[in-house]
mmCIF file of C-alpha atoms in Angstrom:
data_model
loop_
_atom_site.group_PDB
_atom_site.id
_atom_site.type_symbol
_atom_site.label_atom_id
_atom_site.label_comp_id
_atom_site.label_asym_id
_atom_site.label_seq_id
_atom_site.Cartn_x
_atom_site.Cartn_y
_atom_site.Cartn_z
ATOM 1 C CA HIS A 1 -0.305 -0.089 0.018
ATOM 2 C CA THR A 2 1.430 3.429 -0.999
ATOM 3 C CA VAL A 3 0.159 6.893 1.460
ATOM 4 C CA ILE A 4 1.319 10.225 -0.127
ATOM 5 C CA LEU A 5 2.132 12.198 1.985
ATOM 6 C CA SER A 6 3.794 15.950 1.572
ATOM 7 C CA SER A 7 5.427 17.317 4.847
ATOM 8 C CA HIS A 8 8.009 19.473 4.952
ATOM 9 C CA ILE A 9 8.657 18.572 8.723
ATOM 10 C CA MET A 10 11.115 16.284 7.418
ATOM 11 C CA GLN A 11 11.311 14.828 11.001
ATOM 12 C CA GLU A 12 7.757 13.224 10.971
ATOM 13 C CA VAL A 13 8.897 12.077 7.169
ATOM 14 C CA SER A 14 11.761 9.997 7.938
ATOM 15 C CA ALA A 15 10.083 8.590 11.425
ATOM 16 C CA VAL A 16 6.615 7.851 9.395
ATOM 17 C CA CYS A 17 8.002 7.107 5.448
ATOM 18 C CA ASP A 18 9.894 3.719 4.051
ATOM 19 C CA SER A 19 10.749 5.478 0.610
ATOM 20 C CA ILE A 20 10.946 10.047 0.735
ATOM 21 C CA LEU A 21 10.404 11.597 -2.646
ATOM 22 C CA ILE A 22 11.599 14.989 -3.291
ATOM 23 C CA ILE A 23 10.197 16.944 -5.620
ATOM 24 C CA ASP A 24 11.502 20.196 -6.680
ATOM 25 C CA LYS A 25 9.265 22.959 -9.109
ATOM 26 C CA GLY A 26 7.413 19.614 -10.734
ATOM 27 C CA LYS A 27 9.899 17.459 -11.147
ATOM 28 C CA LEU A 28 10.922 14.706 -9.102
ATOM 29 C CA VAL A 29 14.975 15.547 -7.828
ATOM 30 C CA LEU A 30 15.372 12.294 -5.235
ATOM 31 C CA GLN A 31 14.119 9.283 -4.266
ATOM 32 C CA ASP A 32 15.643 6.624 -1.710
ATOM 33 C CA LYS A 33 14.864 5.348 1.675
ATOM 34 C CA PRO A 34 15.778 7.637 4.445
ATOM 35 C CA GLU A 35 18.777 5.519 5.881
ATOM 36 C CA ASN A 36 20.240 5.424 2.350
ATOM 37 C CA LEU A 37 20.108 9.772 1.697
ATOM 38 C CA SER A 38 21.410 10.413 4.869
ATOM 39 C CA MET A 39 24.175 7.675 3.543
ATOM 40 C CA HIS A 40 24.411 8.907 0.593
ATOM 41 C CA PHE A 41 24.831 12.833 1.346
ATOM 42 C CA GLY A 42 27.488 11.578 4.190
ATOM 43 C CA SER A 43 29.184 14.405 6.523
ATOM 44 C CA THR A 44 28.506 17.826 7.552
ATOM 45 C CA GLY A 45 32.091 18.657 7.016
ATOM 46 C CA GLY A 46 31.783 17.761 10.805
ATOM 47 C CA LEU A 47 32.999 15.899 14.090
ATOM 48 C CA LYS A 48 31.776 15.014 17.461
ATOM 49 C CA LEU A 49 34.623 13.982 19.938
ATOM 50 C CA VAL A 50 34.698 13.330 23.373
ATOM 51 C CA VAL A 51 38.205 12.558 24.832
ATOM 52 C CA ARG A 52 39.543 12.360 28.235
ATOM 53 C CA GLY A 53 42.446 15.138 28.884
ATOM 54 C CA ASP A 54 43.310 19.010 30.037
ATOM 55 C CA LYS A 55 41.391 21.054 27.966
ATOM 56 C CA ASP A 56 43.639 23.727 26.966
ATOM 57 C CA THR A 57 46.437 21.206 26.324
ATOM 58 C CA VAL A 58 43.623 19.621 23.847
ATOM 59 C CA ILE A 59 42.117 22.235 21.909
ATOM 60 C CA SER A 60 45.917 23.838 21.542
ATOM 61 C CA GLU A 61 46.426 20.987 19.894
ATOM 62 C CA LEU A 62 43.638 20.683 17.674
ATOM 63 C CA ASN A 63 44.256 24.185 16.429
ATOM 64 C CA LYS A 64 47.533 23.247 14.997
ATOM 65 C CA ILE A 65 45.075 21.522 12.585
ATOM 66 C CA ASP A 66 44.721 24.073 9.421
ATOM 67 C CA ARG A 67 41.377 21.622 8.152
ATOM 68 C CA ILE A 68 39.324 22.335 11.405
ATOM 69 C CA THR A 69 37.522 25.834 10.329
ATOM 70 C CA LYS A 70 35.628 26.003 13.429
ATOM 71 C CA LEU A 71 36.250 24.618 17.068
ATOM 72 C CA GLU A 72 33.126 24.346 19.627
ATOM 73 C CA GLU A 73 32.950 23.122 23.115
ATOM 74 C CA THR A 74 29.902 21.506 24.652
ATOM 75 C CA GLU A 75 28.799 20.018 27.771
ATOM 76 C CA ALA A 76 31.130 17.067 29.013
ATOM 77 C CA PRO A 77 29.392 13.833 29.604
ATOM 78 C CA GLU A 78 31.058 13.164 32.567
ATOM 79 C CA GLU A 79 33.963 14.800 34.873
ATOM 80 C CA GLY A 80 37.186 14.682 33.395
ATOM 81 C CA THR A 81 36.210 14.947 29.749
ATOM 82 C CA ILE A 82 36.224 17.543 27.112
ATOM 83 C CA ASN A 83 33.013 17.561 24.520
ATOM 84 C CA LEU A 84 34.200 19.461 21.232
ATOM 85 C CA THR A 85 32.591 19.981 17.201
ATOM 86 C CA LEU A 86 34.686 20.398 15.001
ATOM 87 C CA PHE A 87 34.294 21.707 11.633
ATOM 88 C CA CYS A 88 35.737 21.741 8.546
ATOM 89 C CA ASN A 89 34.504 21.690 4.852
ATOM 90 C CA GLU A 90 32.135 19.470 3.857
ATOM 91 C CA ASP A 91 33.989 17.115 1.807
ATOM 92 C CA GLU A 92 37.344 17.265 3.762
ATOM 93 C CA ASP A 93 37.802 13.881 6.274
ATOM 94 C CA ILE A 94 40.047 14.725 9.377
ATOM 95 C CA ARG A 95 39.557 11.873 11.208
ATOM 96 C CA GLU A 96 43.327 10.642 10.814
ATOM 97 C CA ASP A 97 44.258 14.176 11.681
ATOM 98 C CA VAL A 98 42.450 14.334 14.693
ATOM 99 C CA PHE A 99 43.613 10.826 16.084
ATOM 100 C CA PHE A 100 47.512 11.551 15.771
ATOM 101 C CA SER A 101 46.601 14.821 16.921
ATOM 102 C CA MET A 102 45.928 13.524 20.119
ATOM 103 C CA SER A 103 47.935 10.709 20.157
ATOM 104 C CA ASN A 104 51.352 12.935 20.224
ATOM 105 C CA ILE A 105 49.433 14.641 23.650
ATOM 106 C CA LYS A 106 49.063 11.467 24.984
ATOM 107 C CA THR A 107 44.959 12.006 25.301
ATOM 108 C CA PRO A 108 42.731 9.113 24.770
ATOM 109 C CA ILE A 109 39.548 9.783 22.167
ATOM 110 C CA LEU A 110 36.623 8.134 24.062
ATOM 111 C CA GLU A 111 34.646 8.898 21.314
ATOM 112 C CA MET A 112 34.481 9.905 17.450
ATOM 113 C CA GLN A 113 31.815 10.495 14.810
ATOM 114 C CA SER A 114 30.863 12.202 11.941
ATOM 115 C CA ILE A 115 28.239 14.449 12.019
ATOM 116 C CA ARG A 116 25.477 13.250 9.273
ATOM 117 C CA MET A 117 23.367 15.520 7.191
ATOM 118 C CA SER A 118 19.866 15.476 8.736
ATOM 119 C CA LEU A 119 16.653 15.048 6.197
ATOM 120 C CA GLU A 120 15.897 18.491 6.551
ATOM 121 C CA ASP A 121 19.495 19.619 5.447
ATOM 122 C CA ILE A 122 19.493 17.299 2.241
ATOM 123 C CA PHE A 123 15.925 18.378 1.556
ATOM 124 C CA LEU A 124 17.449 21.832 1.664
ATOM 125 C CA LYS A 125 20.343 21.112 -0.292
ATOM 126 C CA VAL A 126 18.712 19.022 -3.352
ATOM 127 C CA THR A 127 15.981 21.792 -3.459
ATOM 128 C CA GLN A 128 18.325 24.815 -3.318
ATOM 129 C CA GLU A 129 20.930 23.812 -6.052
ATOM 130 C CA GLU A 130 19.748 23.935 -9.924
ATOM 131 C CA THR A 131 20.490 20.742 -10.754
ATOM 132 C CA TYR A 132 18.653 20.636 -14.184
ATOM 133 C CA PRO A 133 18.811 23.285 -16.916
ATOM 134 C CA GLU A 134 15.949 26.496 -16.314
ATOM 135 C CA GLY A 135 12.972 25.391 -17.809
ATOM 136 C CA ASP A 136 13.143 21.311 -17.749
ATOM 137 C CA TYR A 137 10.506 21.407 -15.372
ATOM 138 C CA ARG A 138 6.826 21.303 -15.374
ATOM 139 C CA ASP A 139 5.686 24.484 -13.434
ATOM 140 C CA LEU A 140 2.374 23.267 -12.157
ATOM 141 C CA GLU A 141 1.329 26.568 -11.190
ATOM 142 C CA ASP A 142 1.120 28.082 -15.029
ATOM 143 C CA ASP A 143 -0.759 24.917 -15.948
ATOM 144 C CA GLU A 144 -4.136 25.583 -17.703
ATOM 145 C CA THR A 145 -5.628 22.504 -16.148
ATOM 146 C CA ASN A 146 -5.189 24.010 -12.750
ATOM 147 C CA ASP A 147 -7.258 26.991 -13.989
ATOM 148 C CA LYS A 148 -10.019 24.620 -14.936
ATOM 149 C CA GLU A 149 -13.163 24.225 -12.185
ATOM 150 C CA THR A 150 -13.567 20.188 -11.659
ATOM 151 C CA ASN A 151 -16.299 20.332 -9.542
ATOM 152 C CA ASP A 152 -18.297 17.032 -11.756
ATOM 153 C CA ASP A 153 -18.715 14.427 -9.570
ATOM 154 C CA GLU A 154 -18.384 11.600 -12.803
ATOM 155 C CA GLU A 155 -15.239 12.960 -13.896
ATOM 156 C CA VAL A 156 -13.918 13.070 -9.539
ATOM 157 C CA ASN A 157 -14.902 9.418 -9.808
ATOM 158 C CA ALA A 158 -13.376 8.582 -12.886
ATOM 159 C CA ASP A 159 -10.051 10.097 -11.538
ATOM 160 C CA ALA A 160 -10.254 8.237 -8.917
ATOM 161 C CA SER A 161 -11.152 5.088 -10.091
ATOM 162 C CA ASP A 162 -7.690 5.160 -11.758
ATOM 163 C CA LEU A 163 -5.698 5.085 -8.399
#
């Protein structure tokens, strides 16, 4: 069975749907399972990191990595640990740099996780990019058939029976 759900609330869509289709300007631009979309679009250029060590030493060492564009500290999960979010360009992988950097100062990494794009991030990415030539989509708002009233019960029933 198929149920068509039209929504801009992406959290609900990913919780309810087995397959997602994204339509932009009347053209199907993306179709897949939610988990495949997340894997396909990958990282947002960020890394969550939890380490055990001296905060100033850790931050100083991480600041030596040129590819890290921004570093944010968040609340530590337990005493003696440092919880950081590291940002880099979307197409860069800084995991090895971070590993060797922490190894240099003998600081154990308790957790390291790439930040994946959310379904909302994916939706915005594919609908804000011009992925097809101008005019290569059907503009539903300008379609003449939208101007025609369809109050005829017989016509509506015929259309519904085709489903």
